[in-house]
């Protein structure tokens, strides 16, 4: 196949950040996605309706003229989140809340210690029809970083899913065969997003032949058998799995650093890279479901009206992009060739 046309896709998990950088990050996503679920891990985090709506207006300001992109806002759960916060957020149009275990990732210090304490909040979310988005990793120092996703399933997620049968739960950016199996075996109210990097890469791409800081993200890349399980499940066409890039920009100097930040800035190549993966898998017929249909259906939103077209054409991801503050950022897959290109 030399060309593929999809219903306009959505990105069900990304990080736009805030301030000047929005003109870069929002434009990169709006070039091909109609909507995106915007993560709330700002400093300070987006913990109430007023903050979510103010953040939404700053994003909307940054949408390029003539583009009808729509940001979908998310509340950041803390131990101080109240039932009233959930009600107010829902009334303001916030559609989901994000659970970060404390210390799990970038700007998650304010997050949750003791997940059971949030059960009354989850109950209210189920009542309000708000989705629970989960960064599924435990954070205890004694748990090996490669085992943290599985440990989260066994210690927390199984219980949450058993307890809240009416709460829609998205297990975000899954990385292991354990997570794939868990989601497949869970009831219909449980789904997962998958990033381009976890489909394309495994931990050798992070660690063999020198550390590759631009492939460092959380949850960290896993061994190739886990990568294979992710690839197989997207090729199966299961409606429980959908596109979430986790595009997460960090300036070059913060990635190429003695204590480098986690996150891959994939917005400029993500749709093309997913297409490349589905092509490799001989599953291009499953791409539209993954990118444009399953997520909307799970969220209870209409699918998009328009279309995007990708052509089989090789291009090279730029080595660097200069941010509005003048600093460089290295995009995901920098300097590497991609075999599909978004048609203008
Ligand atoms: O790699 C990551 N980067 N994983 C996350 O969960 C957060 C994100 C970020 O905000 O940079
Ligand atoms: Zn994320």
mmCIF file of C-alpha atoms and ligand atoms in Angstrom:
data_model
loop_
_atom_site.group_PDB
_atom_site.id
_atom_site.type_symbol
_atom_site.label_atom_id
_atom_site.label_comp_id
_atom_site.label_asym_id
_atom_site.label_seq_id
_atom_site.Cartn_x
_atom_site.Cartn_y
_atom_site.Cartn_z
ATOM 1 C CA UNK A 1 0.000 0.000 0.000
ATOM 2 C CA UNK A 2 1.345 3.459 -0.930
ATOM 3 C CA UNK A 3 -1.239 5.672 0.720
ATOM 4 C CA UNK A 4 -3.704 5.430 3.565
ATOM 5 C CA UNK A 5 -6.581 7.707 4.544
ATOM 6 C CA UNK A 6 -7.878 7.628 8.107
ATOM 7 C CA UNK A 7 -10.711 9.337 9.893
ATOM 8 C CA UNK A 8 -8.978 12.240 11.705
ATOM 9 C CA UNK A 9 -7.226 10.726 14.737
ATOM 10 C CA UNK A 10 -7.024 11.870 18.379
ATOM 11 C CA UNK A 11 -4.133 11.646 20.818
ATOM 12 C CA UNK A 12 -5.457 10.212 24.093
ATOM 13 C CA UNK A 13 -2.375 11.107 26.173
ATOM 14 C CA UNK A 14 0.184 13.877 25.824
ATOM 15 C CA UNK A 15 2.031 16.705 27.587
ATOM 16 C CA UNK A 16 1.796 20.224 26.152
ATOM 17 C CA UNK A 17 3.530 21.944 29.109
ATOM 18 C CA UNK A 18 2.782 25.656 29.580
ATOM 19 C CA UNK A 19 3.871 29.172 28.642
ATOM 20 C CA UNK A 20 5.806 30.020 25.460
ATOM 21 C CA UNK A 21 6.357 26.395 24.518
ATOM 22 C CA UNK A 22 2.615 25.978 23.807
ATOM 23 C CA UNK A 23 3.045 27.597 20.377
ATOM 24 C CA UNK A 24 5.418 24.726 19.526
ATOM 25 C CA UNK A 25 3.672 21.772 21.187
ATOM 26 C CA UNK A 26 0.076 22.626 20.290
ATOM 27 C CA UNK A 27 0.945 23.252 16.633
ATOM 28 C CA UNK A 28 2.833 19.961 16.418
ATOM 29 C CA UNK A 29 -0.176 17.988 17.621
ATOM 30 C CA UNK A 30 -2.867 20.025 15.862
ATOM 31 C CA UNK A 31 -1.199 19.365 12.490
ATOM 32 C CA UNK A 32 -2.837 15.917 12.429
ATOM 33 C CA UNK A 33 -4.889 15.266 15.584
ATOM 34 C CA UNK A 34 -8.340 16.763 16.182
ATOM 35 C CA UNK A 35 -8.358 16.295 19.978
ATOM 36 C CA UNK A 36 -5.890 15.436 22.696
ATOM 37 C CA UNK A 37 -6.103 14.432 26.334
ATOM 38 C CA UNK A 38 -3.799 16.952 27.987
ATOM 39 C CA UNK A 39 -1.853 15.741 31.004
ATOM 40 C CA UNK A 40 -2.061 17.951 34.099
ATOM 41 C CA UNK A 41 1.483 17.514 35.499
ATOM 42 C CA UNK A 42 2.408 21.197 35.372
ATOM 43 C CA UNK A 43 4.218 23.006 38.181
ATOM 44 C CA UNK A 44 2.015 23.476 40.169
ATOM 45 C CA UNK A 45 -0.213 20.629 38.971
ATOM 46 C CA UNK A 46 -3.718 21.202 37.583
ATOM 47 C CA UNK A 47 -5.708 20.194 40.658
ATOM 48 C CA UNK A 48 -9.021 22.016 40.298
ATOM 49 C CA UNK A 49 -11.589 23.148 37.745
ATOM 50 C CA UNK A 50 -10.418 26.763 37.666
ATOM 51 C CA UNK A 51 -6.826 25.737 36.944
ATOM 52 C CA UNK A 52 -7.964 23.299 34.250
ATOM 53 C CA UNK A 53 -10.083 25.935 32.499
ATOM 54 C CA UNK A 54 -7.336 28.587 32.714
ATOM 55 C CA UNK A 55 -4.867 26.073 31.259
ATOM 56 C CA UNK A 56 -7.353 25.192 28.526
ATOM 57 C CA UNK A 57 -7.628 28.866 27.502
ATOM 58 C CA UNK A 58 -3.841 29.168 27.264
ATOM 59 C CA UNK A 59 -3.784 26.098 25.012
ATOM 60 C CA UNK A 60 -6.638 27.405 22.865
ATOM 61 C CA UNK A 61 -4.733 30.702 22.438
ATOM 62 C CA UNK A 62 -1.843 28.705 20.979
ATOM 63 C CA UNK A 63 -3.888 26.846 18.346
ATOM 64 C CA UNK A 64 -2.754 27.962 14.878
ATOM 65 C CA UNK A 65 -5.299 30.105 13.012
ATOM 66 C CA UNK A 66 -7.846 28.159 11.026
ATOM 67 C CA UNK A 67 -7.233 24.904 12.904
ATOM 68 C CA UNK A 68 -10.136 23.461 14.909
ATOM 69 C CA UNK A 69 -8.122 21.429 17.392
ATOM 70 C CA UNK A 70 -9.786 20.744 20.767
ATOM 71 C CA UNK A 71 -7.877 20.133 24.021
ATOM 72 C CA UNK A 72 -9.550 17.752 26.487
ATOM 73 C CA UNK A 73 -8.706 18.616 30.065
ATOM 74 C CA UNK A 74 -7.721 16.375 32.957
ATOM 75 C CA UNK A 75 -7.562 16.910 36.720
ATOM 76 C CA UNK A 76 -4.465 15.865 38.691
ATOM 77 C CA UNK A 77 -5.449 13.774 41.744
ATOM 78 C CA UNK A 78 -3.724 14.406 45.075
ATOM 79 C CA UNK A 79 -4.470 13.302 48.625
ATOM 80 C CA UNK A 80 -6.312 16.626 49.004
ATOM 81 C CA UNK A 81 -8.690 16.103 46.066
ATOM 82 C CA UNK A 82 -12.272 16.345 47.347
ATOM 83 C CA UNK A 83 -15.612 15.085 46.072
ATOM 84 C CA UNK A 84 -16.468 18.749 45.482
ATOM 85 C CA UNK A 85 -13.359 19.129 43.271
ATOM 86 C CA UNK A 86 -14.620 16.258 41.112
ATOM 87 C CA UNK A 87 -18.121 17.727 40.859
ATOM 88 C CA UNK A 88 -16.767 21.172 39.991
ATOM 89 C CA UNK A 89 -14.369 19.751 37.422
ATOM 90 C CA UNK A 90 -17.094 17.734 35.741
ATOM 91 C CA UNK A 91 -19.386 20.772 35.652
ATOM 92 C CA UNK A 92 -16.587 22.816 34.030
ATOM 93 C CA UNK A 93 -16.098 20.227 31.286
ATOM 94 C CA UNK A 94 -13.096 18.302 32.610
ATOM 95 C CA UNK A 95 -13.554 14.738 31.387
ATOM 96 C CA UNK A 96 -10.990 12.720 33.313
ATOM 97 C CA UNK A 97 -8.654 12.687 36.299
ATOM 98 C CA UNK A 98 -5.121 11.344 36.410
ATOM 99 C CA UNK A 99 -3.662 9.176 39.123
ATOM 100 C CA UNK A 100 0.105 9.478 39.496
ATOM 101 C CA UNK A 101 1.573 7.460 42.338
ATOM 102 C CA UNK A 102 3.830 9.905 44.251
ATOM 103 C CA UNK A 103 7.287 10.115 42.716
ATOM 104 C CA UNK A 104 6.396 7.980 39.678
ATOM 105 C CA UNK A 105 7.479 10.521 37.071
ATOM 106 C CA UNK A 106 8.025 14.144 35.994
ATOM 107 C CA UNK A 107 6.295 16.559 38.412
ATOM 108 C CA UNK A 108 4.541 13.827 40.389
ATOM 109 C CA UNK A 109 5.810 14.833 43.831
ATOM 110 C CA UNK A 110 2.365 16.232 44.665
ATOM 111 C CA UNK A 111 0.706 12.969 43.705
ATOM 112 C CA UNK A 112 -0.944 10.231 45.673
ATOM 113 C CA UNK A 113 0.471 8.342 48.659
ATOM 114 C CA UNK A 114 -1.901 5.527 49.640
ATOM 115 C CA UNK A 115 -4.241 4.938 46.751
ATOM 116 C CA UNK A 116 -7.064 3.465 48.839
ATOM 117 C CA UNK A 117 -7.580 6.879 50.428
ATOM 118 C CA UNK A 118 -8.895 8.008 47.035
ATOM 119 C CA UNK A 119 -11.663 5.399 46.810
ATOM 120 C CA UNK A 120 -14.416 7.933 47.700
ATOM 121 C CA UNK A 121 -13.085 10.104 44.872
ATOM 122 C CA UNK A 122 -13.169 7.196 42.415
ATOM 123 C CA UNK A 123 -16.764 6.529 43.495
ATOM 124 C CA UNK A 124 -17.736 10.112 42.726
ATOM 125 C CA UNK A 125 -15.930 9.957 39.370
ATOM 126 C CA UNK A 126 -17.901 6.830 38.443
ATOM 127 C CA UNK A 127 -21.107 8.641 39.430
ATOM 128 C CA UNK A 128 -20.154 11.697 37.358
ATOM 129 C CA UNK A 129 -19.012 9.639 34.360
ATOM 130 C CA UNK A 130 -15.450 10.936 34.629
ATOM 131 C CA UNK A 131 -12.657 8.629 33.471
ATOM 132 C CA UNK A 132 -9.747 7.561 35.689
ATOM 133 C CA UNK A 133 -6.402 7.686 33.872
ATOM 134 C CA UNK A 134 -3.617 5.806 35.619
ATOM 135 C CA UNK A 135 0.168 5.964 35.511
ATOM 136 C CA UNK A 136 0.560 2.351 36.584
ATOM 137 C CA UNK A 137 3.901 2.004 38.324
ATOM 138 C CA UNK A 138 4.773 1.468 41.982
ATOM 139 C CA UNK A 139 7.476 3.759 43.304
ATOM 140 C CA UNK A 140 9.121 1.924 46.210
ATOM 141 C CA UNK A 141 12.901 2.075 45.961
ATOM 142 C CA UNK A 142 13.276 -1.682 46.513
ATOM 143 C CA UNK A 143 11.145 -2.575 43.471
ATOM 144 C CA UNK A 144 13.191 -2.981 40.297
ATOM 145 C CA UNK A 145 12.300 -0.346 37.715
ATOM 146 C CA UNK A 146 11.542 -3.033 35.099
ATOM 147 C CA UNK A 147 9.031 -4.696 37.471
ATOM 148 C CA UNK A 148 7.166 -1.593 38.571
ATOM 149 C CA UNK A 149 4.280 -1.853 36.127
ATOM 150 C CA UNK A 150 3.540 -5.486 36.953
ATOM 151 C CA UNK A 151 3.822 -4.747 40.681
ATOM 152 C CA UNK A 152 1.285 -1.929 40.280
ATOM 153 C CA UNK A 153 -1.168 -4.290 38.582
ATOM 154 C CA UNK A 154 -0.798 -6.898 41.308
ATOM 155 C CA UNK A 155 -0.873 -4.530 44.254
ATOM 156 C CA UNK A 156 -3.339 -1.834 43.197
ATOM 157 C CA UNK A 157 -4.931 -2.061 39.773
ATOM 158 C CA UNK A 158 -6.542 -5.473 40.223
ATOM 159 C CA UNK A 159 -8.266 -4.168 43.371
ATOM 160 C CA UNK A 160 -9.386 -0.898 41.804
ATOM 161 C CA UNK A 161 -10.847 -2.714 38.792
ATOM 162 C CA UNK A 162 -12.623 -5.259 41.015
ATOM 163 C CA UNK A 163 -14.061 -2.528 43.229
ATOM 164 C CA UNK A 164 -15.211 0.010 40.611
ATOM 165 C CA UNK A 165 -17.170 -1.789 37.949
ATOM 166 C CA UNK A 166 -18.778 1.436 36.686
ATOM 167 C CA UNK A 167 -15.609 3.524 36.498
ATOM 168 C CA UNK A 168 -13.924 3.797 33.102
ATOM 169 C CA UNK A 169 -10.211 3.249 33.621
ATOM 170 C CA UNK A 170 -7.422 3.918 31.128
ATOM 171 C CA UNK A 171 -4.154 2.171 31.959
ATOM 172 C CA UNK A 172 -1.824 4.722 30.357
ATOM 173 C CA UNK A 173 1.256 4.024 28.205
ATOM 174 C CA UNK A 174 1.428 0.307 28.932
ATOM 175 C CA UNK A 175 4.788 -1.379 28.417
ATOM 176 C CA UNK A 176 4.533 -5.057 29.368
ATOM 177 C CA UNK A 177 2.876 -8.308 28.334
ATOM 178 C CA UNK A 178 1.502 -8.361 31.904
ATOM 179 C CA UNK A 179 -0.374 -5.122 31.228
ATOM 180 C CA UNK A 180 -1.611 -6.387 27.859
ATOM 181 C CA UNK A 181 -2.955 -9.571 29.463
ATOM 182 C CA UNK A 182 -4.494 -7.660 32.340
ATOM 183 C CA UNK A 183 -6.378 -5.283 30.030
ATOM 184 C CA UNK A 184 -7.493 -8.060 27.674
ATOM 185 C CA UNK A 185 -8.865 -10.067 30.632
ATOM 186 C CA UNK A 186 -10.476 -7.071 32.357
ATOM 187 C CA UNK A 187 -14.112 -6.061 31.832
ATOM 188 C CA UNK A 188 -15.179 -3.540 29.189
ATOM 189 C CA UNK A 189 -14.592 -0.531 31.474
ATOM 190 C CA UNK A 190 -10.800 -1.004 31.264
ATOM 191 C CA UNK A 191 -8.668 0.097 28.295
ATOM 192 C CA UNK A 192 -5.074 1.167 27.607
ATOM 193 C CA UNK A 193 -3.035 3.615 25.571
ATOM 194 C CA UNK A 194 0.203 2.634 23.831
ATOM 195 C CA UNK A 195 3.004 5.014 22.758
ATOM 196 C CA UNK A 196 5.003 4.891 19.517
ATOM 197 C CA UNK A 197 8.262 4.361 21.412
ATOM 198 C CA UNK A 198 7.010 1.275 23.228
ATOM 199 C CA UNK A 199 5.899 -0.259 19.910
ATOM 200 C CA UNK A 200 9.103 0.654 18.056
ATOM 201 C CA UNK A 201 11.778 0.147 20.686
ATOM 202 C CA UNK A 202 12.904 -2.033 23.557
ATOM 203 C CA UNK A 203 15.463 -1.514 26.293
ATOM 204 C CA UNK A 204 18.359 -2.352 23.979
ATOM 205 C CA UNK A 205 17.502 0.887 22.181
ATOM 206 C CA UNK A 206 18.075 2.677 25.467
ATOM 207 C CA UNK A 207 21.176 0.922 26.767
ATOM 208 C CA UNK A 208 23.169 -0.953 24.112
ATOM 209 C CA UNK A 209 26.172 0.862 22.611
ATOM 210 C CA UNK A 210 25.873 3.791 25.017
ATOM 211 C CA UNK A 211 22.983 5.364 26.890
ATOM 212 C CA UNK A 212 20.424 6.981 24.558
ATOM 213 C CA UNK A 213 18.854 9.666 26.729
ATOM 214 C CA UNK A 214 16.297 10.630 24.077
ATOM 215 C CA UNK A 215 14.799 7.132 24.303
ATOM 216 C CA UNK A 216 14.439 7.439 28.065
ATOM 217 C CA UNK A 217 10.830 7.706 29.164
ATOM 218 C CA UNK A 218 8.650 6.373 31.956
ATOM 219 C CA UNK A 219 7.538 3.696 32.180
ATOM 220 C CA UNK A 220 11.004 2.751 30.925
ATOM 221 C CA UNK A 221 11.386 0.678 27.733
ATOM 222 C CA UNK A 222 11.179 -3.051 28.507
ATOM 223 C CA UNK A 223 12.679 -6.223 27.020
ATOM 224 C CA UNK A 224 11.796 -7.197 23.459
ATOM 225 C CA UNK A 225 9.292 -9.897 24.496
ATOM 226 C CA UNK A 226 7.160 -7.166 26.076
ATOM 227 C CA UNK A 227 7.525 -4.987 22.978
ATOM 228 C CA UNK A 228 6.370 -7.984 20.948
ATOM 229 C CA UNK A 229 3.245 -8.401 23.114
ATOM 230 C CA UNK A 230 2.322 -4.735 22.548
ATOM 231 C CA UNK A 231 2.822 -5.120 18.801
ATOM 232 C CA UNK A 232 0.689 -8.250 18.695
ATOM 233 C CA UNK A 233 -2.182 -6.689 20.582
ATOM 234 C CA UNK A 234 -2.376 -3.606 18.363
ATOM 235 C CA UNK A 235 -2.226 -5.850 15.294
ATOM 236 C CA UNK A 236 -5.149 -7.850 16.732
ATOM 237 C CA UNK A 237 -7.366 -4.782 16.356
ATOM 238 C CA UNK A 238 -8.718 -5.072 19.916
ATOM 239 C CA UNK A 239 -10.880 -2.061 20.722
ATOM 240 C CA UNK A 240 -9.412 -1.867 24.246
ATOM 241 C CA UNK A 241 -6.161 -0.368 22.980
ATOM 242 C CA UNK A 242 -5.754 3.054 21.444
ATOM 243 C CA UNK A 243 -3.330 5.794 20.505
ATOM 244 C CA UNK A 244 -1.692 7.882 23.223
ATOM 245 C CA UNK A 245 1.663 9.304 22.204
ATOM 246 C CA UNK A 246 2.795 10.481 25.655
ATOM 247 C CA UNK A 247 4.627 13.168 23.684
ATOM 248 C CA UNK A 248 6.582 14.832 26.513
ATOM 249 C CA UNK A 249 9.016 17.621 25.602
ATOM 250 C CA UNK A 250 12.128 18.382 27.639
ATOM 251 C CA UNK A 251 14.851 20.789 26.505
ATOM 252 C CA UNK A 252 17.949 19.126 25.065
ATOM 253 C CA UNK A 253 20.082 20.181 28.038
ATOM 254 C CA UNK A 254 17.667 18.501 30.423
ATOM 255 C CA UNK A 255 17.755 15.217 28.492
ATOM 256 C CA UNK A 256 21.512 15.182 27.821
ATOM 257 C CA UNK A 257 22.285 15.563 31.475
ATOM 258 C CA UNK A 258 23.835 13.628 34.361
ATOM 259 C CA UNK A 259 20.253 13.260 35.658
ATOM 260 C CA UNK A 260 18.272 13.262 32.428
ATOM 261 C CA UNK A 261 14.512 13.849 32.314
ATOM 262 C CA UNK A 262 12.079 11.143 31.189
ATOM 263 C CA UNK A 263 10.020 11.800 28.082
ATOM 264 C CA UNK A 264 10.088 11.576 24.282
ATOM 265 C CA UNK A 265 8.867 14.564 22.259
ATOM 266 C CA UNK A 266 7.159 12.595 19.513
ATOM 267 C CA UNK A 267 4.399 14.933 18.309
ATOM 268 C CA UNK A 268 6.080 15.674 14.953
ATOM 269 C CA UNK A 269 6.470 12.021 13.996
ATOM 270 C CA UNK A 270 4.090 9.958 16.135
ATOM 271 C CA UNK A 271 1.278 9.360 13.645
ATOM 272 C CA UNK A 272 3.826 8.521 10.950
ATOM 273 C CA UNK A 273 5.674 6.140 13.290
ATOM 274 C CA UNK A 274 2.497 4.337 14.311
ATOM 275 C CA UNK A 275 1.726 3.944 10.600
ATOM 276 C CA UNK A 276 5.225 2.549 10.062
ATOM 277 C CA UNK A 277 4.667 -0.012 12.857
ATOM 278 C CA UNK A 278 1.237 -1.105 11.614
ATOM 279 C CA UNK A 279 2.707 -1.426 8.106
ATOM 280 C CA UNK A 280 5.544 -3.611 9.418
ATOM 281 C CA UNK A 281 2.957 -5.733 11.203
ATOM 282 C CA UNK A 282 0.884 -6.122 8.019
ATOM 283 C CA UNK A 283 -1.958 -4.525 9.974
ATOM 284 C CA UNK A 284 -2.598 -1.194 8.245
ATOM 285 C CA UNK A 285 -6.277 -2.139 8.201
ATOM 286 C CA UNK A 286 -6.228 -1.909 12.018
ATOM 287 C CA UNK A 287 -4.601 1.531 12.198
ATOM 288 C CA UNK A 288 -7.788 3.584 11.900
ATOM 289 C CA UNK A 289 -9.447 1.758 14.789
ATOM 290 C CA UNK A 290 -6.404 2.322 16.996
ATOM 291 C CA UNK A 291 -5.843 5.949 15.999
ATOM 292 C CA UNK A 292 -9.314 7.315 15.343
ATOM 293 C CA UNK A 293 -12.123 5.125 16.681
ATOM 294 C CA UNK A 294 -11.434 3.000 19.782
ATOM 295 C CA UNK A 295 -10.427 5.941 21.980
ATOM 296 C CA UNK A 296 -13.439 8.074 21.098
ATOM 297 C CA UNK A 297 -15.769 5.147 21.666
ATOM 298 C CA UNK A 298 -14.214 4.360 25.035
ATOM 299 C CA UNK A 299 -14.437 7.997 26.155
ATOM 300 C CA UNK A 300 -18.047 8.150 24.960
ATOM 301 C CA UNK A 301 -17.283 10.900 22.432
ATOM 302 C CA UNK A 302 -18.216 11.111 18.761
ATOM 303 C CA UNK A 303 -15.567 10.031 16.272
ATOM 304 C CA UNK A 304 -14.148 12.857 14.144
ATOM 305 C CA UNK A 305 -15.639 13.849 10.801
ATOM 306 C CA UNK A 306 -12.588 14.719 8.702
ATOM 307 C CA UNK A 307 -9.754 12.579 7.363
ATOM 308 C CA UNK A 308 -5.966 12.621 7.177
ATOM 309 C CA UNK A 309 -3.876 10.957 4.479
ATOM 310 C CA UNK A 310 -0.425 9.444 4.854
ATOM 311 C CA UNK A 311 1.805 8.556 1.914
ATOM 312 C CA UNK A 312 4.589 6.034 1.747
ATOM 313 C CA UNK A 313 7.457 8.461 1.430
ATOM 314 C CA UNK A 314 10.733 8.511 3.310
ATOM 315 C CA UNK A 315 11.706 11.597 5.313
ATOM 316 C CA UNK A 316 14.143 12.310 8.099
ATOM 317 C CA UNK A 317 13.111 13.640 11.514
ATOM 318 C CA UNK A 318 15.070 16.856 12.220
ATOM 319 C CA UNK A 319 18.030 16.650 14.611
ATOM 320 C CA UNK A 320 16.758 19.584 16.645
ATOM 321 C CA UNK A 321 13.888 22.000 16.926
ATOM 322 C CA UNK A 322 14.417 25.472 18.393
ATOM 323 C CA UNK A 323 11.865 26.293 21.067
ATOM 324 C CA UNK A 324 10.289 29.756 21.437
ATOM 325 C CA UNK A 325 12.742 30.423 24.321
ATOM 326 C CA UNK A 326 15.629 29.907 21.874
ATOM 327 C CA UNK A 327 16.704 26.593 23.382
ATOM 328 C CA UNK A 328 16.976 23.407 21.320
ATOM 329 C CA UNK A 329 14.941 20.277 21.853
ATOM 330 C CA UNK A 330 15.753 16.919 20.277
ATOM 331 C CA UNK A 331 12.561 15.364 18.922
ATOM 332 C CA UNK A 332 11.893 11.650 19.220
ATOM 333 C CA UNK A 333 13.526 9.672 16.367
ATOM 334 C CA UNK A 334 15.798 12.634 15.544
ATOM 335 C CA UNK A 335 17.954 12.078 12.477
ATOM 336 C CA UNK A 336 16.216 8.787 11.689
ATOM 337 C CA UNK A 337 14.170 7.886 8.654
ATOM 338 C CA UNK A 338 10.419 7.399 8.734
ATOM 339 C CA UNK A 339 8.750 5.614 5.835
ATOM 340 C CA UNK A 340 5.344 7.298 6.010
ATOM 341 C CA UNK A 341 4.606 11.012 5.682
ATOM 342 C CA UNK A 342 1.506 13.037 6.395
ATOM 343 C CA UNK A 343 0.182 14.480 3.106
ATOM 344 C CA UNK A 344 -0.299 18.271 3.150
HETATM 345 O O1 LIG B 1 8.400 9.773 30.156
HETATM 346 C C1 LIG B 1 7.526 10.402 30.712
HETATM 347 N N1 LIG B 1 7.468 11.757 30.660
HETATM 348 N N2 LIG B 1 6.608 9.730 31.405
HETATM 349 C C2 LIG B 1 5.694 10.371 32.161
HETATM 350 O O2 LIG B 1 4.911 9.703 32.778
HETATM 351 C C3 LIG B 1 5.704 11.845 32.286
HETATM 352 C C4 LIG B 1 6.345 12.472 31.132
HETATM 353 C C5 LIG B 1 6.680 13.932 31.367
HETATM 354 O O3 LIG B 1 5.828 14.667 31.865
HETATM 355 O O4 LIG B 1 7.781 14.344 31.018
HETATM 356 ZN ZN1 LIG B 2 2.447 10.996 30.119
#
